[in-house]
PDB file of C-alpha atoms in Angstrom:
ATOM      1  CA  MET A   1     -16.502 113.493 121.591  1.00  0.00           C
ATOM      2  CA  TRP A   2     -18.608 111.320 123.834  1.00  0.00           C
ATOM      3  CA  ILE A   3     -20.352 109.893 120.698  1.00  0.00           C
ATOM      4  CA  TYR A   4     -17.013 108.034 120.024  1.00  0.00           C
ATOM      5  CA  LEU A   5     -17.377 106.212 123.380  1.00  0.00           C
ATOM      6  CA  VAL A   6     -20.935 105.248 122.328  1.00  0.00           C
ATOM      7  CA  LYS A   7     -19.520 103.952 119.026  1.00  0.00           C
ATOM      8  CA  THR A   8     -16.814 102.061 120.912  1.00  0.00           C
ATOM      9  CA  TRP A   9     -19.484 100.374 123.073  1.00  0.00           C
ATOM     10  CA  LEU A  10     -21.554  99.501 119.988  1.00  0.00           C
ATOM     11  CA  ILE A  11     -18.541  97.749 118.455  1.00  0.00           C
ATOM     12  CA  GLU A  12     -16.829  96.229 121.515  1.00  0.00           C
ATOM     13  CA  ILE A  13     -19.794  94.916 123.528  1.00  0.00           C
ATOM     14  CA  PRO A  14     -21.141  92.685 120.672  1.00  0.00           C
ATOM     15  CA  ILE A  15     -17.595  91.195 120.333  1.00  0.00           C
ATOM     16  CA  LEU A  16     -17.375  90.654 124.168  1.00  0.00           C
ATOM     17  CA  PHE A  17     -20.788  88.901 124.025  1.00  0.00           C
ATOM     18  CA  LEU A  18     -19.597  86.589 121.194  1.00  0.00           C
ATOM     19  CA  PHE A  19     -16.600  85.500 123.280  1.00  0.00           C
ATOM     20  CA  LEU A  20     -18.314  85.349 126.652  1.00  0.00           C
ATOM     21  CA  ARG A  21     -21.913  84.324 125.949  1.00  0.00           C
ATOM     22  CA  HIS A  22     -21.385  80.851 127.461  1.00  0.00           C
ATOM     23  CA  LYS A  23     -19.825  82.363 130.670  1.00  0.00           C
ATOM     24  CA  ASP A  24     -22.225  85.024 131.722  1.00  0.00           C
ATOM     25  CA  ARG A  25     -25.622  86.553 131.184  1.00  0.00           C
ATOM     26  CA  PHE A  26     -26.071  89.249 128.492  1.00  0.00           C
ATOM     27  CA  ILE A  27     -26.929  91.984 130.974  1.00  0.00           C
ATOM     28  CA  ASN A  28     -23.683  91.320 132.909  1.00  0.00           C
ATOM     29  CA  ILE A  29     -21.651  91.374 129.774  1.00  0.00           C
ATOM     30  CA  LEU A  30     -23.277  94.534 128.803  1.00  0.00           C
ATOM     31  CA  TRP A  31     -22.761  96.690 131.951  1.00  0.00           C
ATOM     32  CA  LEU A  32     -19.248  95.227 132.657  1.00  0.00           C
ATOM     33  CA  GLY A  33     -18.288  95.822 128.967  1.00  0.00           C
ATOM     34  CA  MET A  34     -19.554  99.411 129.243  1.00  0.00           C
ATOM     35  CA  LEU A  35     -17.364  99.939 132.348  1.00  0.00           C
ATOM     36  CA  ILE A  36     -14.275  98.279 130.834  1.00  0.00           C
ATOM     37  CA  SER A  37     -14.457 100.458 127.699  1.00  0.00           C
ATOM     38  CA  ALA A  38     -15.231 103.647 129.676  1.00  0.00           C
ATOM     39  CA  SER A  39     -12.334 103.024 132.067  1.00  0.00           C
ATOM     40  CA  THR A  40      -9.799 102.722 129.265  1.00  0.00           C
ATOM     41  CA  TRP A  41     -11.197 104.939 126.535  1.00  0.00           C
ATOM     42  CA  THR A  42     -11.421 107.994 128.680  1.00  0.00           C
ATOM     43  CA  PHE A  43      -7.896 107.789 129.830  1.00  0.00           C
ATOM     44  CA  LEU A  44      -6.629 106.996 126.349  1.00  0.00           C
ATOM     45  CA  MET A  45      -8.344 110.075 124.888  1.00  0.00           C
ATOM     46  CA  TYR A  46      -7.142 112.326 127.724  1.00  0.00           C
ATOM     47  CA  TYR A  47      -3.571 111.161 127.257  1.00  0.00           C
ATOM     48  CA  TRP A  48      -3.621 111.310 123.474  1.00  0.00           C
ATOM     49  CA  TYR A  49      -5.181 114.699 123.201  1.00  0.00           C
ATOM     50  CA  SER A  50      -2.939 116.174 126.024  1.00  0.00           C
ATOM     51  CA  PHE A  51       0.465 114.573 125.274  1.00  0.00           C
ATOM     52  CA  GLY A  52       0.152 112.794 121.834  1.00  0.00           C
ATOM     53  CA  GLY A  53       2.492 109.749 121.454  1.00  0.00           C
ATOM     54  CA  ASN A  54       2.283 106.643 119.428  1.00  0.00           C
ATOM     55  CA  ILE A  55      -1.412 105.732 119.054  1.00  0.00           C
ATOM     56  CA  PHE A  56      -0.643 102.118 118.120  1.00  0.00           C
ATOM     57  CA  LEU A  57       1.318 101.544 121.280  1.00  0.00           C
ATOM     58  CA  LEU A  58      -1.371 103.315 123.439  1.00  0.00           C
ATOM     59  CA  GLU A  59      -4.059 101.081 121.862  1.00  0.00           C
ATOM     60  CA  GLY A  60      -1.940  98.064 122.616  1.00  0.00           C
ATOM     61  CA  ILE A  61      -1.718  99.118 126.220  1.00  0.00           C
ATOM     62  CA  VAL A  62      -5.529  99.523 126.249  1.00  0.00           C
ATOM     63  CA  ALA A  63      -5.993  96.135 124.892  1.00  0.00           C
ATOM     64  CA  LEU A  64      -3.717  94.674 127.548  1.00  0.00           C
ATOM     65  CA  VAL A  65      -5.633  96.490 130.316  1.00  0.00           C
ATOM     66  CA  GLU A  66      -8.955  95.261 128.942  1.00  0.00           C
ATOM     67  CA  SER A  67      -7.628  91.727 128.719  1.00  0.00           C
ATOM     68  CA  LEU A  68      -6.643  91.928 132.362  1.00  0.00           C
ATOM     69  CA  TRP A  69     -10.220  93.088 133.309  1.00  0.00           C
ATOM     70  CA  VAL A  70     -11.754  90.191 131.214  1.00  0.00           C
ATOM     71  CA  ARG A  71      -9.491  87.635 132.887  1.00  0.00           C
ATOM     72  CA  SER A  72     -10.236  88.995 136.376  1.00  0.00           C
ATOM     73  CA  LEU A  73     -13.977  89.268 135.955  1.00  0.00           C
ATOM     74  CA  TRP A  74     -14.687  86.100 133.988  1.00  0.00           C
ATOM     75  CA  LYS A  75     -11.776  83.962 135.054  1.00  0.00           C
ATOM     76  CA  THR A  76     -10.733  83.120 131.498  1.00  0.00           C
ATOM     77  CA  SER A  77      -7.286  81.966 130.488  1.00  0.00           C
ATOM     78  CA  TRP A  78      -4.616  84.516 129.774  1.00  0.00           C
ATOM     79  CA  LEU A  79      -4.628  83.573 126.081  1.00  0.00           C
ATOM     80  CA  TYR A  80      -8.399  83.801 125.712  1.00  0.00           C
ATOM     81  CA  SER A  81      -8.427  87.169 127.586  1.00  0.00           C
ATOM     82  CA  LEU A  82      -5.725  88.564 125.288  1.00  0.00           C
ATOM     83  CA  VAL A  83      -7.595  87.402 122.270  1.00  0.00           C
ATOM     84  CA  ILE A  84     -10.766  89.148 123.435  1.00  0.00           C
ATOM     85  CA  GLY A  85      -8.971  92.375 124.408  1.00  0.00           C
ATOM     86  CA  PHE A  86      -6.970  92.708 121.128  1.00  0.00           C
ATOM     87  CA  THR A  87      -9.945  91.680 118.893  1.00  0.00           C
ATOM     88  CA  CYS A  88     -12.147  94.295 120.524  1.00  0.00           C
ATOM     89  CA  ASN A  89      -9.548  97.014 120.141  1.00  0.00           C
ATOM     90  CA  ALA A  90      -8.339  96.024 116.720  1.00  0.00           C
ATOM     91  CA  VAL A  91     -11.838  96.056 115.288  1.00  0.00           C
ATOM     92  CA  SER A  92     -12.939  99.361 116.911  1.00  0.00           C
ATOM     93  CA  PHE A  93      -9.691 101.094 116.200  1.00  0.00           C
ATOM     94  CA  GLY A  94      -9.581  99.713 112.707  1.00  0.00           C
ATOM     95  CA  LEU A  95     -13.167 100.758 111.923  1.00  0.00           C
ATOM     96  CA  GLY A  96     -12.508 104.185 113.371  1.00  0.00           C
ATOM     97  CA  TRP A  97      -9.234 104.623 111.504  1.00  0.00           C
ATOM     98  CA  LEU A  98     -10.981 103.777 108.145  1.00  0.00           C
ATOM     99  CA  GLU A  99     -13.671 106.280 109.167  1.00  0.00           C
ATOM    100  CA  TRP A 100     -16.317 103.666 108.599  1.00  0.00           C
ATOM    101  CA  VAL A 101     -17.945 104.424 112.005  1.00  0.00           C
TER     102      VAL A 101
ATOM    103  CA  MET B   1      12.199  93.074 138.848  1.00  0.00           C
ATOM    104  CA  LYS B   2      14.887  94.103 136.256  1.00  0.00           C
ATOM    105  CA  ILE B   3      12.764  92.787 133.452  1.00  0.00           C
ATOM    106  CA  LYS B   4       9.739  94.632 134.634  1.00  0.00           C
ATOM    107  CA  ARG B   5      11.705  97.858 134.750  1.00  0.00           C
ATOM    108  CA  LEU B   6      13.048  97.157 131.185  1.00  0.00           C
ATOM    109  CA  ILE B   7       9.688  96.532 129.856  1.00  0.00           C
ATOM    110  CA  PHE B   8       8.388  99.773 131.437  1.00  0.00           C
ATOM    111  CA  LEU B   9      11.241 101.746 130.078  1.00  0.00           C
ATOM    112  CA  SER B  10      10.799 100.282 126.587  1.00  0.00           C
ATOM    113  CA  LEU B  11       7.078 101.076 126.627  1.00  0.00           C
ATOM    114  CA  LEU B  12       7.934 104.697 127.737  1.00  0.00           C
ATOM    115  CA  LEU B  13      10.557 105.141 124.962  1.00  0.00           C
ATOM    116  CA  ALA B  14       8.362 103.489 122.271  1.00  0.00           C
ATOM    117  CA  ASN B  15       5.538 105.972 123.193  1.00  0.00           C
ATOM    118  CA  VAL B  16       7.812 108.898 122.807  1.00  0.00           C
ATOM    119  CA  ILE B  17       9.100 107.799 119.356  1.00  0.00           C
ATOM    120  CA  ARG B  18       6.590 108.684 116.720  1.00  0.00           C
ATOM    121  CA  CYS B  19       5.696 106.270 113.945  1.00  0.00           C
ATOM    122  CA  ALA B  20       6.972 106.717 110.344  1.00  0.00           C
ATOM    123  CA  TRP B  21       3.648 107.749 108.780  1.00  0.00           C
ATOM    124  CA  ALA B  22       4.774 107.887 105.076  1.00  0.00           C
ATOM    125  CA  ASP B  23       1.529 108.327 103.212  1.00  0.00           C
ATOM    126  CA  VAL B  24      -0.850 107.401 105.970  1.00  0.00           C
ATOM    127  CA  ILE B  25      -2.740 110.359 107.358  1.00  0.00           C
ATOM    128  CA  PRO B  26      -2.382 110.049 111.219  1.00  0.00           C
ATOM    129  CA  TYR B  27      -5.300 109.972 113.500  1.00  0.00           C
ATOM    130  CA  ASP B  28      -6.766 113.517 114.288  1.00  0.00           C
ATOM    131  CA  ARG B  29      -5.046 114.929 111.148  1.00  0.00           C
ATOM    132  CA  ARG B  30      -6.253 115.740 107.651  1.00  0.00           C
ATOM    133  CA  SER B  31      -4.588 116.451 104.330  1.00  0.00           C
ATOM    134  CA  VAL B  32      -3.829 119.934 103.073  1.00  0.00           C
ATOM    135  CA  SER B  33      -2.967 121.151  99.674  1.00  0.00           C
ATOM    136  CA  TYR B  34       0.491 122.634  99.221  1.00  0.00           C
ATOM    137  CA  CYS B  35       2.206 124.251  96.263  1.00  0.00           C
ATOM    138  CA  PHE B  36       4.900 126.928  95.563  1.00  0.00           C
ATOM    139  CA  ARG B  37       5.018 129.555  92.887  1.00  0.00           C
ATOM    140  CA  LEU B  38       7.892 131.585  91.414  1.00  0.00           C
ATOM    141  CA  ALA B  39       6.446 135.064  91.097  1.00  0.00           C
ATOM    142  CA  ASN B  40       8.859 136.903  88.913  1.00  0.00           C
ATOM    143  CA  ILE B  41      10.210 134.478  86.403  1.00  0.00           C
ATOM    144  CA  ASN B  42       8.819 136.556  83.421  1.00  0.00           C
ATOM    145  CA  GLN B  43      11.668 138.989  84.256  1.00  0.00           C
ATOM    146  CA  TYR B  44      14.054 136.387  83.086  1.00  0.00           C
ATOM    147  CA  PRO B  45      12.873 135.633  79.564  1.00  0.00           C
ATOM    148  CA  LYS B  46      16.214 134.061  78.556  1.00  0.00           C
ATOM    149  CA  TYR B  47      15.957 131.269  81.078  1.00  0.00           C
ATOM    150  CA  VAL B  48      13.922 128.230  81.716  1.00  0.00           C
ATOM    151  CA  PHE B  49      13.104 127.403  85.367  1.00  0.00           C
ATOM    152  CA  ILE B  50      12.928 123.767  86.403  1.00  0.00           C
ATOM    153  CA  ALA B  51      11.890 121.997  89.569  1.00  0.00           C
ATOM    154  CA  TYR B  52      14.007 118.861  89.969  1.00  0.00           C
ATOM    155  CA  TYR B  53      12.758 116.105  92.224  1.00  0.00           C
ATOM    156  CA  PRO B  54      15.478 113.744  93.258  1.00  0.00           C
ATOM    157  CA  PHE B  55      13.110 111.571  95.417  1.00  0.00           C
ATOM    158  CA  PRO B  56      11.490 109.061  95.264  1.00  0.00           C
ATOM    159  CA  THR B  57      12.142 108.633  91.528  1.00  0.00           C
ATOM    160  CA  PRO B  58      14.165 111.377  89.740  1.00  0.00           C
ATOM    161  CA  ASN B  59      11.692 113.560  87.942  1.00  0.00           C
ATOM    162  CA  TYR B  60      11.266 117.164  86.894  1.00  0.00           C
ATOM    163  CA  ALA B  61       8.661 119.880  86.060  1.00  0.00           C
ATOM    164  CA  ILE B  62       9.139 123.030  84.078  1.00  0.00           C
ATOM    165  CA  ILE B  63       7.918 125.952  86.095  1.00  0.00           C
ATOM    166  CA  LYS B  64       5.669 128.334  84.212  1.00  0.00           C
ATOM    167  CA  SER B  65       4.990 131.948  85.121  1.00  0.00           C
ATOM    168  CA  GLY B  66       2.055 132.328  87.525  1.00  0.00           C
ATOM    169  CA  GLU B  67       1.644 128.505  87.952  1.00  0.00           C
ATOM    170  CA  CYS B  68       1.639 127.032  91.337  1.00  0.00           C
ATOM    171  CA  VAL B  69       3.739 123.827  91.465  1.00  0.00           C
ATOM    172  CA  HIS B  70       2.366 120.822  93.197  1.00  0.00           C
ATOM    173  CA  PHE B  71       4.536 117.862  94.046  1.00  0.00           C
ATOM    174  CA  TYR B  72       4.735 114.654  96.061  1.00  0.00           C
ATOM    175  CA  HIS B  73       5.002 115.687  99.672  1.00  0.00           C
ATOM    176  CA  LEU B  74       8.092 113.738 100.452  1.00  0.00           C
ATOM    177  CA  SER B  75      10.092 115.079  97.538  1.00  0.00           C
ATOM    178  CA  ARG B  76      12.482 117.901  98.255  1.00  0.00           C
ATOM    179  CA  PRO B  77      12.550 119.910  94.997  1.00  0.00           C
ATOM    180  CA  VAL B  78      15.561 121.696  93.815  1.00  0.00           C
ATOM    181  CA  ILE B  79      14.905 124.783  91.707  1.00  0.00           C
ATOM    182  CA  CYS B  80      17.236 125.225  88.785  1.00  0.00           C
ATOM    183  CA  ALA B  81      17.473 127.608  85.840  1.00  0.00           C
ATOM    184  CA  ILE B  82      19.120 127.074  82.484  1.00  0.00           C
ATOM    185  CA  ALA B  83      19.662 129.431  79.534  1.00  0.00           C
ATOM    186  CA  LYS B  84      17.180 128.692  76.781  1.00  0.00           C
ATOM    187  CA  ASN B  85      19.846 128.245  74.212  1.00  0.00           C
ATOM    188  CA  HIS B  86      21.292 125.348  76.323  1.00  0.00           C
ATOM    189  CA  PHE B  87      17.987 123.742  77.069  1.00  0.00           C
ATOM    190  CA  ARG B  88      16.816 120.731  75.073  1.00  0.00           C
ATOM    191  CA  GLU B  89      13.485 119.776  76.400  1.00  0.00           C
ATOM    192  CA  ASP B  90      12.986 116.842  73.919  1.00  0.00           C
ATOM    193  CA  SER B  91      15.953 114.888  75.238  1.00  0.00           C
ATOM    194  CA  LEU B  92      14.938 115.629  78.833  1.00  0.00           C
ATOM    195  CA  ARG B  93      11.390 114.439  78.150  1.00  0.00           C
ATOM    196  CA  ALA B  94      12.784 111.304  76.550  1.00  0.00           C
ATOM    197  CA  TYR B  95      14.845 110.535  79.682  1.00  0.00           C
ATOM    198  CA  GLN B  96      11.737 111.149  81.775  1.00  0.00           C
ATOM    199  CA  GLN B  97       9.441 108.861  79.769  1.00  0.00           C
ATOM    200  CA  ALA B  98      11.982 106.044  79.193  1.00  0.00           C
ATOM    201  CA  ARG B  99      11.188 102.650  80.670  1.00  0.00           C
ATOM    202  CA  ASN B 100      14.774 101.668  80.443  1.00  0.00           C
ATOM    203  CA  GLN B 101      16.431 102.349  83.838  1.00  0.00           C
ATOM    204  CA  SER B 102      19.838 103.297  82.360  1.00  0.00           C
ATOM    205  CA  ILE B 103      18.144 105.997  80.253  1.00  0.00           C
ATOM    206  CA  ARG B 104      16.180 107.252  83.242  1.00  0.00           C
ATOM    207  CA  ASP B 105      19.447 107.489  85.190  1.00  0.00           C
ATOM    208  CA  LYS B 106      20.493 110.127  82.643  1.00  0.00           C
ATOM    209  CA  LEU B 107      17.879 112.359  83.946  1.00  0.00           C
ATOM    210  CA  GLN B 108      19.481 112.267  87.412  1.00  0.00           C
ATOM    211  CA  ARG B 109      22.984 112.819  85.778  1.00  0.00           C
ATOM    212  CA  TYR B 110      21.612 115.714  83.798  1.00  0.00           C
ATOM    213  CA  PHE B 111      20.465 117.556  86.993  1.00  0.00           C
ATOM    214  CA  GLU B 112      23.432 116.582  89.065  1.00  0.00           C
ATOM    215  CA  SER B 113      26.262 117.283  86.696  1.00  0.00           C
ATOM    216  CA  ASN B 114      25.099 119.553  83.848  1.00  0.00           C
ATOM    217  CA  PRO B 115      27.532 122.550  83.941  1.00  0.00           C
ATOM    218  CA  ASN B 116      24.953 124.827  82.205  1.00  0.00           C
ATOM    219  CA  LEU B 117      22.411 124.261  85.076  1.00  0.00           C
ATOM    220  CA  ILE B 118      22.305 126.862  87.803  1.00  0.00           C
ATOM    221  CA  ARG B 119      20.960 125.426  91.005  1.00  0.00           C
ATOM    222  CA  SER B 120      19.460 127.380  93.813  1.00  0.00           C
ATOM    223  CA  ASP B 121      19.954 126.624  97.606  1.00  0.00           C
ATOM    224  CA  VAL B 122      16.387 127.400  98.538  1.00  0.00           C
ATOM    225  CA  LYS B 123      14.847 124.601 100.566  1.00  0.00           C
ATOM    226  CA  ILE B 124      11.286 123.642  99.760  1.00  0.00           C
ATOM    227  CA  SER B 125       9.313 121.130 101.795  1.00  0.00           C
ATOM    228  CA  ALA B 126       5.683 120.426 101.472  1.00  0.00           C
ATOM    229  CA  VAL B 127       3.151 120.526 104.284  1.00  0.00           C
ATOM    230  CA  SER B 128       0.992 117.491 103.848  1.00  0.00           C
ATOM    231  CA  THR B 129      -1.239 117.286 106.935  1.00  0.00           C
ATOM    232  CA  LEU B 130      -2.515 119.523 109.600  1.00  0.00           C
ATOM    233  CA  SER B 131      -4.609 118.892 112.726  1.00  0.00           C
ATOM    234  CA  LYS B 132      -8.319 118.221 112.028  1.00  0.00           C
ATOM    235  CA  SER B 133      -9.249 121.405 113.919  1.00  0.00           C
ATOM    236  CA  ASN B 134      -7.005 123.597 111.688  1.00  0.00           C
ATOM    237  CA  PRO B 135      -9.209 125.641 109.221  1.00  0.00           C
ATOM    238  CA  THR B 136      -6.481 125.891 106.615  1.00  0.00           C
ATOM    239  CA  LYS B 137      -7.453 124.320 103.273  1.00  0.00           C
ATOM    240  CA  SER B 138      -4.327 125.121 101.140  1.00  0.00           C
ATOM    241  CA  ILE B 139      -0.941 126.693 101.609  1.00  0.00           C
ATOM    242  CA  GLU B 140       0.808 128.482  98.673  1.00  0.00           C
ATOM    243  CA  ASP B 141       4.473 129.647  99.117  1.00  0.00           C
ATOM    244  CA  VAL B 142       5.352 132.534  96.835  1.00  0.00           C
ATOM    245  CA  LEU B 143       9.072 132.789  96.036  1.00  0.00           C
ATOM    246  CA  THR B 144      10.953 135.434  94.055  1.00  0.00           C
ATOM    247  CA  VAL B 145      14.106 135.212  92.082  1.00  0.00           C
ATOM    248  CA  LYS B 146      16.539 137.722  93.698  1.00  0.00           C
ATOM    249  CA  LYS B 147      19.664 137.132  91.586  1.00  0.00           C
ATOM    250  CA  LEU B 148      20.419 135.228  88.468  1.00  0.00           C
ATOM    251  CA  SER B 149      23.810 135.634  86.936  1.00  0.00           C
ATOM    252  CA  GLY B 150      26.731 133.396  86.044  1.00  0.00           C
ATOM    253  CA  SER B 151      26.442 130.411  88.263  1.00  0.00           C
ATOM    254  CA  THR B 152      24.335 132.034  91.024  1.00  0.00           C
ATOM    255  CA  LEU B 153      20.622 131.604  91.378  1.00  0.00           C
ATOM    256  CA  GLN B 154      19.216 133.149  94.488  1.00  0.00           C
ATOM    257  CA  ILE B 155      15.641 132.512  95.303  1.00  0.00           C
ATOM    258  CA  ASP B 156      13.997 133.777  98.513  1.00  0.00           C
ATOM    259  CA  TYR B 157      10.656 133.181 100.107  1.00  0.00           C
ATOM    260  CA  ASP B 158       8.430 136.219  99.690  1.00  0.00           C
ATOM    261  CA  ASN B 159       5.019 135.407 101.161  1.00  0.00           C
ATOM    262  CA  VAL B 160       2.623 132.687 101.954  1.00  0.00           C
ATOM    263  CA  VAL B 161      -1.110 132.572 100.968  1.00  0.00           C
ATOM    264  CA  TYR B 162      -3.316 130.613 103.231  1.00  0.00           C
ATOM    265  CA  ARG B 163      -6.836 129.621 102.008  1.00  0.00           C
ATOM    266  CA  TYR B 164      -9.332 128.697 104.683  1.00  0.00           C
ATOM    267  CA  ASP B 165     -12.291 126.386 104.686  1.00  0.00           C
ATOM    268  CA  ASP B 166     -14.661 129.389 104.889  1.00  0.00           C
ATOM    269  CA  GLY B 167     -13.419 130.647 101.526  1.00  0.00           C
ATOM    270  CA  THR B 168     -11.329 133.507 102.838  1.00  0.00           C
ATOM    271  CA  THR B 169      -7.633 134.016 101.851  1.00  0.00           C
ATOM    272  CA  GLU B 170      -4.822 135.483 103.863  1.00  0.00           C
ATOM    273  CA  LYS B 171      -1.393 136.643 102.607  1.00  0.00           C
ATOM    274  CA  LYS B 172       1.502 136.933 105.073  1.00  0.00           C
ATOM    275  CA  PRO B 173       5.030 138.019 104.299  1.00  0.00           C
ATOM    276  CA  TYR B 174       8.037 136.054 105.273  1.00  0.00           C
ATOM    277  CA  THR B 175      10.191 137.846 107.854  1.00  0.00           C
ATOM    278  CA  GLU B 176      12.601 135.007 108.281  1.00  0.00           C
ATOM    279  CA  GLN B 177      13.602 132.798 105.292  1.00  0.00           C
ATOM    280  CA  ASP B 178      13.434 129.425 107.037  1.00  0.00           C
ATOM    281  CA  MET B 179      10.320 130.079 109.052  1.00  0.00           C
ATOM    282  CA  ARG B 180       6.841 130.190 107.484  1.00  0.00           C
ATOM    283  CA  PRO B 181       4.687 132.838 109.046  1.00  0.00           C
ATOM    284  CA  SER B 182       1.742 131.217 111.043  1.00  0.00           C
ATOM    285  CA  PRO B 183      -1.802 131.675 109.761  1.00  0.00           C
ATOM    286  CA  SER B 184      -3.905 134.154 111.750  1.00  0.00           C
ATOM    287  CA  LEU B 185      -6.936 131.982 111.773  1.00  0.00           C
ATOM    288  CA  LYS B 186      -6.405 129.691 114.714  1.00  0.00           C
ATOM    289  CA  PRO B 187      -7.906 126.055 115.173  1.00  0.00           C
ATOM    290  CA  LYS B 188     -11.523 126.083 116.012  1.00  0.00           C
ATOM    291  CA  ALA B 189     -11.916 126.512 119.715  1.00  0.00           C
ATOM    292  CA  SER B 190     -14.694 123.956 119.895  1.00  0.00           C
ATOM    293  CA  SER B 191     -12.263 121.139 118.943  1.00  0.00           C
ATOM    294  CA  SER B 192      -9.092 122.453 120.576  1.00  0.00           C
ATOM    295  CA  LYS B 193      -7.389 120.041 122.992  1.00  0.00           C
ATOM    296  CA  ALA B 194      -8.484 121.961 126.074  1.00  0.00           C
ATOM    297  CA  SER B 195     -12.186 121.892 125.324  1.00  0.00           C
ATOM    298  CA  VAL B 196     -12.244 118.468 123.692  1.00  0.00           C
ATOM    299  CA  VAL B 197     -10.675 116.666 126.655  1.00  0.00           C
ATOM    300  CA  GLY B 198     -11.417 118.018 130.068  1.00  0.00           C
ATOM    301  CA  GLU B 199     -10.729 116.584 133.432  1.00  0.00           C
ATOM    302  CA  GLY B 200     -14.353 115.291 133.431  1.00  0.00           C
ATOM    303  CA  TRP B 201     -13.153 112.419 131.360  1.00  0.00           C
ATOM    304  CA  LEU B 202     -10.664 111.326 134.048  1.00  0.00           C
ATOM    305  CA  VAL B 203     -13.553 111.523 136.599  1.00  0.00           C
ATOM    306  CA  ALA B 204     -15.737 109.272 134.396  1.00  0.00           C
ATOM    307  CA  GLY B 205     -12.771 106.953 133.792  1.00  0.00           C
ATOM    308  CA  GLY B 206     -12.067 106.775 137.507  1.00  0.00           C
ATOM    309  CA  LEU B 207     -15.709 106.047 138.394  1.00  0.00           C
ATOM    310  CA  SER B 208     -15.646 103.178 135.835  1.00  0.00           C
ATOM    311  CA  ILE B 209     -12.611 101.717 137.515  1.00  0.00           C
ATOM    312  CA  VAL B 210     -14.334 101.969 140.938  1.00  0.00           C
ATOM    313  CA  GLY B 211     -17.413 100.237 139.401  1.00  0.00           C
ATOM    314  CA  LEU B 212     -15.243  97.467 137.987  1.00  0.00           C
ATOM    315  CA  LEU B 213     -13.361  96.949 141.194  1.00  0.00           C
ATOM    316  CA  SER B 214     -16.647  96.793 143.038  1.00  0.00           C
ATOM    317  CA  ALA B 215     -17.977  94.139 140.549  1.00  0.00           C
ATOM    318  CA  LEU B 216     -14.740  92.171 140.958  1.00  0.00           C
ATOM    319  CA  PHE B 217     -15.079  92.290 144.750  1.00  0.00           C
ATOM    320  CA  MET B 218     -18.677  91.130 144.616  1.00  0.00           C
ATOM    321  CA  ARG B 219     -17.957  88.296 142.263  1.00  0.00           C
ATOM    322  CA  ASN B 220     -15.008  87.054 144.356  1.00  0.00           C
ATOM    323  CA  ARG B 221     -17.135  87.188 147.477  1.00  0.00           C
ATOM    324  CA  LYS B 222     -19.877  85.014 145.831  1.00  0.00           C
ATOM    325  CA  ARG B 223     -17.281  82.386 144.867  1.00  0.00           C
TER     326      ARG B 223
END
């Protein structure tokens, strides 16, 4: 299952870099991005496999939490943070859903 | 404060309510083949057995001896029987193939109001998905005609045949009519919930949060 976290990193970190490349160095985006994904993905998987629930809503909450981290760490506006959070999660969830990754 | 509570309550309720999946295969599930078979219809040579599908578009299929009937998983087929001397397949087929809606409506009327048609009460519902870890490849319900006389058609579930990914087959008898016996082959242990998601994940997630908070603290101190 851990391979899915690696796949999430491979999708989300390049998207983070695209949005934040003017705000920070690549290495910082890389390790902070890894921590952000790991902090949400592990809890999401634990909850989903233990209790089930509406996966779209859970993904939405994950996107909100990630947006909050982006805003706190890079001092971006709320709108920009939400765009980043939701883009990352929509792309990674969408590709996973379609079984393309 | 009230608004925050309302949002929290809404999120909680929304998570409990599952999505209407329709034809989408939900995450962590896979499709499974389902069909039903009428085992003893050759004991009633004077009758034709028909599966009528009222939903989504009225349709029907003639049930042949030994043939397993597949159908759209959201349909709820009604099994009917009709004496061969009252059965006109040509007109029924014409209703089925008609493009004109008013003619197609005759198909529905045929099955809902034909006095010669004997309807059974047996409830058939397809299984369309199972969890990804479930080794079942197909499910076949075997039903038998218990009574067919006058206006009574009694059909009971007899057994279920499970076919597994490894090529083996298992036949289990029904002990209760409205409860399908469970397959003996259980989901693979390697992908069961307990082994897939351990508490180690929460530790990893917690450590990541600690790392993020530390990074946040350091960044705010620098500024």
